């Protein structure tokens, strides 16, 4: 099976047969390979531990080694593995570069990376260089160059790197993807997505995360203090990119970004900690609402928002719009020309059932597991399946580079007053020959 | 009363006392002027006739003259005035420039302009030059120059021109404006608005409007064939501009616009008229979805959409967001920090009652009249009241210029691939000295 074919299958609505198999133990894997997949973890704080617990629910996964800069995190995660009936994994906690020692092991098929954002790419690169299949948590790129390094390492080593963007595996977005493939929305024209989530307390104080910066706060705090950019673009963008066949017959051509003034974090600190508290003196770099518009090769636009510093209900703001209808997450509704009552949203739930993605249809039979409404379990199923069969990643290094690059590219555009900046083609032209099914 | 003071009152949440008086016959107008206001109409097709019927419900309005290029429109409107108990108005229907003859009359205090879009500005200019107070229907500017001409005519003649943007008078948006003035949403940071309305059949065939173009269709058809721009920005933008004090301590600084491919109108024609129909061969200039981002002097951004060529439920997409909460028309909800349940929308209706704009509170006592959920009646009340007392317009020529200019400015930005273009300051710096209350 060629890389192109596999990637097309994912995008084509049937996803990988392997993922299906992971959901149904009665079926035999096509290659017959049932050797355990040996997965190490780099970063086992809150997020890493959640992923660890979820991956342990899969058949045929062994955890030989774990790495974290914090000993208590490490010990707790070792306990988790033992409690799941496996040998206590080796531990690596000798400073921030101890992961490099872990990657020297010869018993790792794959690693999951769930560290603070700026470590994702260097760790992914080191793992690929060590010949180890990567599953990387999401976050922003630090630079465009970093995205290129990621892609080039993949191409020079031949080792896959999967971007663990769980939003692609959410039930609603997989049904919408399925509908798009079936043509229900017609030719796609416009999409929306974003990360609109009130994280003020967490950003200001950095509570709830393991690694505290010397100046207080965590990696999210640091990014808010230093960057004016969409620093968390991939939940909003990932499912839209899949619907639009980005990197598979389509590509991002340009991005223009616009930041509001920064008011929300200081207002929160004043109201909650007092005007004399040190947190109320911080000069935040990031605008409260970042709006980006991505123009695509095939003539579509995507509106993307980042909005984490103001009080508001959470939403991903997903909207997928075509010549025959549209889906809106915020409306929790769908409108199909000639089928829906004129000018009125239909509740999405009926369509969810009718157009359930085949993977989710199987999944629901066995029961939803793990975090983020079950999407973590599905993404890890796909990850382990890809590793087992040495298949390319269903959300691959080109997706990872393109989606993460929103951060530095939006930063550039904002610095230029909203001027569109060109989007690098990380596929090096391969998007032209990888057509949607 | 200075112009500044009156404009501030409108924006300040109490609107004009005059508007209040128009809603309550028991109060005496402050100037004691109860002479009838004599209003001519230019354009009495569907929209003009609706406005005519509504204005006839106001006390103290006389209609001495009417103008339309179509004799049947004219006769029907003359009947309407007679049926309201007034003398049959003089009629002007001798071609597209007969309005100039009407403007020579000495018995007109004001004119309402409700013609095809491209006539609004030249007619408004002609009326101001004739010393007649203007109420102009909404639409796009043909050029930025035209907006300057409008402003310069106002400044050289001293005659007011009110922009009849009824969305500013909608019940929900006046309550939101009132909340903003009361500080309920904190410091405003971000807004959204738009005109998202499936008009495919009307755009393709131009049905339902009086004036047909020789090549078929009407003015909306023509704009869609020739321009790639947000050609109907003011419903979405007007209420946002009022909330943000644009032209009164704030201003639009730049606009960047992005167009999708054009697919919806052709697809509609093929599906509804057949692939061989002439309408299916039209090469539409306008992208199906136009997204603009306006950056404001005080650090806010406004996202604006135009989306009339795809199937979808109608929305204005209004969203007003500040440091303490936000209103969303699409959610029909509001979220106030510390008051709303965490991370959940509250239904807007309770807030609507609690924060009803004083004008609407009075209005509801007398009963809602006229079109567009009663907003037409309110805007005409404000218009007639301003004319009666020779007051500046509550939605004035600077608002009109700035809001209509979205059309040519978005056109420029789209032509430049989404590059932000500078926003003219039509107030000539006066925005700096006109502060919000």
XYZ file of C-alpha atoms in Angstrom, chain A:
437
model
C 0.000 0.000 0.000
C 1.391 3.353 -0.945
C 1.421 6.307 1.356
C -0.895 8.129 -0.997
C -3.475 5.406 -0.890
C -3.556 5.260 2.848
C -3.860 8.960 3.257
C -6.641 8.991 0.730
C -8.516 6.321 2.585
C -8.542 8.304 5.773
C -9.724 11.372 4.040
C -12.110 9.361 1.931
C -14.477 8.570 4.706
C -13.603 4.951 5.316
C -10.448 5.865 7.231
C -7.976 3.070 7.600
C -9.213 -0.442 7.659
C -6.736 -0.781 10.477
C -8.644 1.602 12.627
C -11.763 -0.426 12.010
C -9.886 -3.536 13.091
C -8.767 -1.853 16.244
C -12.393 -1.420 17.068
C -13.423 -4.957 16.382
C -11.336 -7.744 17.848
C -13.190 -10.394 15.894
C -11.643 -9.252 12.648
C -8.109 -10.263 11.847
C -5.600 -7.549 10.986
C -4.784 -7.649 7.309
C -1.064 -8.234 7.740
C -1.503 -10.758 10.478
C 0.885 -8.797 12.638
C -0.270 -9.203 16.248
C 3.072 -8.544 17.921
C 2.619 -6.035 20.716
C 3.260 -2.437 19.865
C 5.791 -0.989 22.280
C 5.111 2.645 23.108
C 7.152 4.998 25.227
C 5.822 8.266 26.623
C 7.632 11.565 26.821
C 5.698 13.810 29.145
C 3.276 12.237 31.585
C 1.674 15.170 33.282
C -2.083 15.585 33.125
C -2.407 15.101 29.400
C 0.223 12.396 29.041
C -1.308 10.371 31.860
C -4.765 10.601 30.298
C -3.364 9.327 27.008
C -1.422 6.603 28.824
C -4.538 5.328 30.554
C -6.437 5.363 27.281
C -3.776 3.560 25.268
C -3.626 0.870 27.945
C -7.212 0.011 27.052
C -6.080 -1.111 23.605
C -5.127 -4.705 22.940
C -1.507 -5.445 22.233
C 0.147 -2.338 23.598
C 3.194 -2.513 25.888
C 4.752 0.425 27.717
C 8.470 -0.275 28.229
C 9.571 3.238 29.195
C 8.326 6.582 30.421
C 9.955 9.999 30.665
C 9.095 13.151 32.561
C 11.103 15.920 34.175
C 9.063 15.553 37.360
C 9.724 12.429 39.455
C 6.222 12.349 40.978
C 4.640 12.325 37.523
C 6.937 9.492 36.526
C 6.242 7.368 39.594
C 2.497 7.834 39.249
C 2.562 6.831 35.589
C 4.726 3.793 36.349
C 2.064 2.767 38.861
C -0.632 3.167 36.223
C 1.174 0.784 33.886
C 1.768 -1.744 36.612
C -1.867 -1.576 37.656
C -2.761 -2.442 34.070
C -0.879 -5.726 34.518
C 2.345 -4.873 32.759
C 5.917 -4.746 34.020
C 6.885 -1.488 35.689
C 8.321 0.630 32.853
C 11.802 2.089 32.967
C 11.815 5.697 34.082
C 13.680 8.684 32.678
C 13.616 11.857 34.746
C 17.130 13.230 34.677
C 16.368 16.676 33.328
C 14.756 17.986 30.175
C 17.038 16.078 27.791
C 16.700 12.672 29.364
C 14.224 11.741 26.633
C 17.235 11.454 24.342
C 18.544 8.611 26.506
C 15.147 6.931 26.387
C 15.151 7.117 22.594
C 18.378 5.034 22.577
C 16.419 1.989 23.718
C 15.940 -0.757 21.170
C 12.530 -1.861 22.405
C 10.418 1.115 21.375
C 8.244 1.003 18.265
C 6.722 4.373 18.978
C 6.621 7.314 21.364
C 3.811 9.560 22.423
C 4.902 13.140 23.091
C 2.799 15.109 25.569
C 5.178 17.751 26.866
C 4.909 21.550 26.939
C 4.307 22.911 23.474
C 7.757 24.078 22.477
C 9.199 20.611 23.047
C 6.912 18.777 20.614
C 8.895 19.383 17.455
C 12.438 18.840 18.764
C 11.301 15.629 20.480
C 9.470 14.446 17.370
C 12.560 15.083 15.292
C 14.790 13.236 17.761
C 12.415 10.263 17.786
C 12.236 10.021 14.002
C 16.013 10.235 13.862
C 16.101 7.317 16.299
C 13.802 5.367 13.972
C 10.826 5.555 16.306
C 7.295 6.272 15.058
C 5.993 9.489 16.626
C 2.628 10.453 17.994
C 2.788 14.113 18.962
C 0.301 16.104 20.980
C -0.963 19.334 19.489
C 0.220 22.875 19.992
C 1.670 25.801 18.083
C 4.888 25.802 16.122
C 7.564 28.100 17.445
C 8.642 28.991 13.923
C 8.049 28.092 10.308
C 11.585 26.759 10.134
C 10.687 24.243 12.827
C 7.845 22.944 10.632
C 10.260 22.490 7.764
C 12.691 20.655 10.036
C 9.907 18.304 11.007
C 8.969 17.560 7.410
C 12.570 17.173 6.302
C 13.330 14.762 9.114
C 10.342 12.656 8.124
C 11.422 12.648 4.500
C 15.052 11.822 5.237
C 14.316 9.097 7.796
C 11.142 7.637 6.302
C 9.693 7.460 9.811
C 6.066 8.542 10.181
C 4.910 11.188 12.612
C 1.258 11.310 13.535
C -0.289 14.510 14.836
C -2.610 13.564 17.678
C -5.336 16.041 16.790
C -8.250 14.420 18.548
C -10.772 16.867 17.115
C -10.469 15.011 13.801
C -11.843 11.963 15.587
C -14.785 13.656 17.254
C -18.084 12.052 16.467
C -19.711 15.128 14.944
C -16.722 16.043 12.825
C -16.304 12.512 11.492
C -19.975 12.477 10.516
C -19.523 15.849 8.810
C -16.450 14.520 6.998
C -18.503 11.534 5.911
C -21.284 13.804 4.639
C -18.756 15.874 2.715
C -17.428 12.742 1.007
C -20.952 11.692 0.133
C -21.577 15.093 -1.417
C -24.378 16.019 0.937
C -23.105 19.588 1.307
C -22.257 19.947 -2.398
C -18.999 21.578 -3.393
C -17.394 23.073 -0.286
C -16.862 26.810 -0.313
C -16.252 28.088 3.204
C -15.310 26.826 6.648
C -14.900 28.161 10.161
C -13.182 26.840 13.221
C -11.456 28.007 16.331
C -10.579 27.592 19.935
C -12.833 29.774 22.002
C -12.360 28.749 25.590
C -12.184 30.887 28.707
C -8.780 29.971 30.151
C -8.088 33.230 31.973
C -7.235 31.795 35.371
C -5.070 29.124 33.863
C -3.235 31.513 31.570
C -2.632 34.093 34.274
C -1.575 31.710 37.022
C -0.676 28.554 35.116
C -2.496 26.389 37.596
C -3.436 22.852 36.756
C -0.302 22.062 34.790
C 2.795 20.350 36.039
C 5.643 22.479 34.875
C 5.807 25.918 36.418
C 8.010 28.580 34.910
C 10.454 30.415 37.172
C 8.477 33.636 36.660
C 5.192 31.836 37.438
C 2.661 30.276 35.114
C 3.268 27.599 32.523
C 3.903 27.317 28.786
C 0.523 28.818 27.999
C 1.321 31.784 30.235
C 4.630 32.257 28.507
C 3.108 32.226 25.034
C 0.503 34.773 26.082
C 3.201 37.017 27.490
C 5.461 36.870 24.480
C 3.455 36.186 21.303
C 0.639 37.943 19.514
C -0.598 35.023 17.432
C -3.126 32.214 17.203
C -1.221 29.852 19.465
C -3.764 27.050 19.555
C -5.077 26.679 16.038
C -5.236 22.970 15.407
C -8.474 21.890 17.108
C -10.343 24.445 15.060
C -8.441 23.931 11.852
C -7.761 20.198 11.708
C -11.243 18.894 10.889
C -11.745 21.730 8.405
C -8.491 20.840 6.647
C -9.627 17.222 6.365
C -12.997 18.232 4.909
C -11.238 20.499 2.396
C -8.626 17.878 1.395
C -5.787 20.144 2.377
C -2.471 18.566 1.335
C -4.446 16.094 -0.784
C -5.525 18.022 -3.849
C -5.802 21.326 -2.051
C -3.556 23.492 0.073
C -3.421 26.598 2.216
C -2.226 29.481 0.047
C -2.141 32.423 2.427
C -3.132 33.507 5.895
C -4.031 36.941 7.211
C -4.463 37.519 10.934
C -5.832 40.276 13.102
C -5.475 40.793 16.828
C -7.627 42.859 19.126
C -6.194 44.764 22.042
C -5.274 42.770 25.110
C -7.633 43.435 28.010
C -9.103 40.197 29.307
C -6.215 38.766 31.293
C -5.419 41.927 33.170
C -9.095 42.514 33.916
C -9.338 38.972 35.271
C -6.260 39.451 37.464
C -7.546 42.749 38.827
C -10.964 41.294 39.592
C -9.741 38.022 41.060
C -6.346 38.778 42.588
C -6.556 42.482 43.237
C -5.101 45.458 41.481
C -1.883 45.305 43.500
C -1.182 41.654 42.738
C 1.868 41.078 40.561
C -0.299 39.273 37.999
C -2.268 42.456 37.477
C 0.906 44.216 36.318
C 1.736 41.793 33.514
C 1.930 43.283 30.062
C 0.344 40.614 27.881
C 1.517 40.411 24.285
C -1.454 38.528 22.925
C -4.651 40.126 21.707
C -7.788 38.774 23.331
C -9.329 37.647 20.053
C -7.195 36.597 17.101
C -9.047 36.208 13.813
C -7.346 34.615 10.822
C -8.518 34.030 7.299
C -6.854 31.270 5.325
C -7.274 31.238 1.558
C -7.090 27.834 -0.104
C -5.854 26.786 -3.507
C -9.275 25.591 -4.605
C -10.970 28.856 -3.778
C -12.298 28.199 -0.303
C -11.739 30.422 2.732
C -11.421 29.373 6.360
C -12.105 31.768 9.226
C -10.196 30.794 12.334
C -10.448 32.317 15.797
C -8.462 32.121 19.006
C -10.328 33.525 21.996
C -9.127 32.318 25.401
C -8.769 35.531 27.403
C -12.379 36.599 27.728
C -15.359 35.140 29.571
C -17.462 33.010 27.223
C -18.966 29.570 26.709
C -16.605 27.160 24.983
C -16.949 26.422 21.296
C -14.894 25.223 18.352
C -17.097 27.353 16.090
C -16.955 24.707 13.357
C -18.850 25.477 10.208
C -18.602 23.623 6.908
C -20.470 25.217 4.050
C -21.062 24.106 0.493
C -23.318 24.665 -2.463
C -25.970 22.322 -1.092
C -25.932 23.107 2.588
C -23.959 23.668 5.736
C -23.182 22.306 9.170
C -22.755 24.636 12.143
C -21.484 23.470 15.505
C -22.687 26.644 17.185
C -26.203 26.138 15.831
C -25.827 22.408 16.583
C -27.632 22.271 13.295
C -27.533 21.473 9.652
C -29.299 22.878 6.638
C -29.628 20.894 3.418
C -31.110 22.592 0.387
C -34.390 21.002 -0.634
C -34.484 18.742 2.384
C -34.492 21.018 5.418
C -37.499 23.266 6.023
C -36.889 26.571 4.228
C -34.567 28.955 6.069
C -34.484 26.891 9.278
C -31.800 24.838 10.970
C -32.500 21.167 11.532
C -31.155 19.651 14.733
C -27.964 17.794 13.942
C -28.725 14.682 15.960
C -30.902 13.039 13.330
C -28.205 13.554 10.707
C -25.600 12.330 13.152
C -27.362 8.987 13.241
C -28.101 8.791 9.543
C -24.600 9.774 8.448
C -22.604 8.281 11.295
C -19.044 7.679 10.161
C -18.474 3.899 9.798
C -15.689 4.045 12.361
C -17.970 5.648 14.907
C -20.793 3.244 14.073
C -18.505 0.386 15.076
C -17.120 2.295 18.021
C -20.542 2.958 19.519
C -21.233 -0.783 19.588
C -18.282 -1.395 21.888
C -18.862 1.673 24.041
C -17.078 5.006 24.170
C -13.830 5.068 26.138
C -11.343 7.684 27.234
C -11.313 11.439 27.239
C -12.604 14.177 24.973
C -15.877 12.399 24.287
C -14.111 9.273 23.138
C -11.982 10.920 20.490
C -8.724 10.227 22.338
C -9.372 6.502 22.197
C -10.042 6.616 18.465
C -6.957 8.641 17.664
C -4.786 6.310 19.725
C -6.404 3.316 18.045
C -5.455 4.779 14.678
C -1.985 5.578 15.967
C -1.273 2.104 17.335
C -2.734 0.491 14.242
C -0.494 2.582 11.997
C 2.553 1.694 14.047
C 1.671 -1.994 14.063
C 1.373 -2.146 10.303
C 4.141 0.411 9.655
C 1.633 2.516 7.803
C 1.846 6.236 7.203
C 0.026 8.331 9.758
C -3.600 9.195 9.007
C -2.902 12.719 10.291
C 0.613 13.083 9.046
C 3.666 15.251 9.289
C 2.430 17.495 6.458
C -0.820 18.097 8.299
C 1.110 18.718 11.488
C 3.406 21.236 9.821
C 0.590 23.063 8.043
C -1.719 23.233 11.033
C 0.937 24.189 13.595
C 2.366 26.813 11.258
C -0.680 28.974 11.874
C 1.047 30.192 15.009
C 4.188 31.749 13.483
C 2.398 32.758 10.283
C -0.402 34.533 12.140
C 2.286 36.198 14.238
C 3.930 37.509 11.087
C 0.680 38.716 9.602
C -0.386 40.490 12.798
C 3.014 42.155 12.961
C 2.411 43.357 9.405
C -0.970 44.846 10.335
C -2.998 42.004 8.855
C -1.215 41.648 5.542
C -1.668 38.133 4.159
C 1.511 36.083 4.277
C 2.160 33.206 1.902
C 1.601 29.719 3.223
C 4.531 27.375 2.706
C 3.676 24.219 0.796
C 5.185 21.710 3.155
C 4.353 18.863 0.775
C 6.732 20.299 -1.804
C 4.099 19.967 -4.511
C 2.928 16.475 -3.568
C -0.505 17.919 -2.723
C -1.093 18.138 -6.472
C -0.800 14.429 -7.066
C -2.630 13.293 -3.951
C -6.239 13.730 -4.930
C -9.250 13.143 -2.788
C -11.127 9.963 -3.462
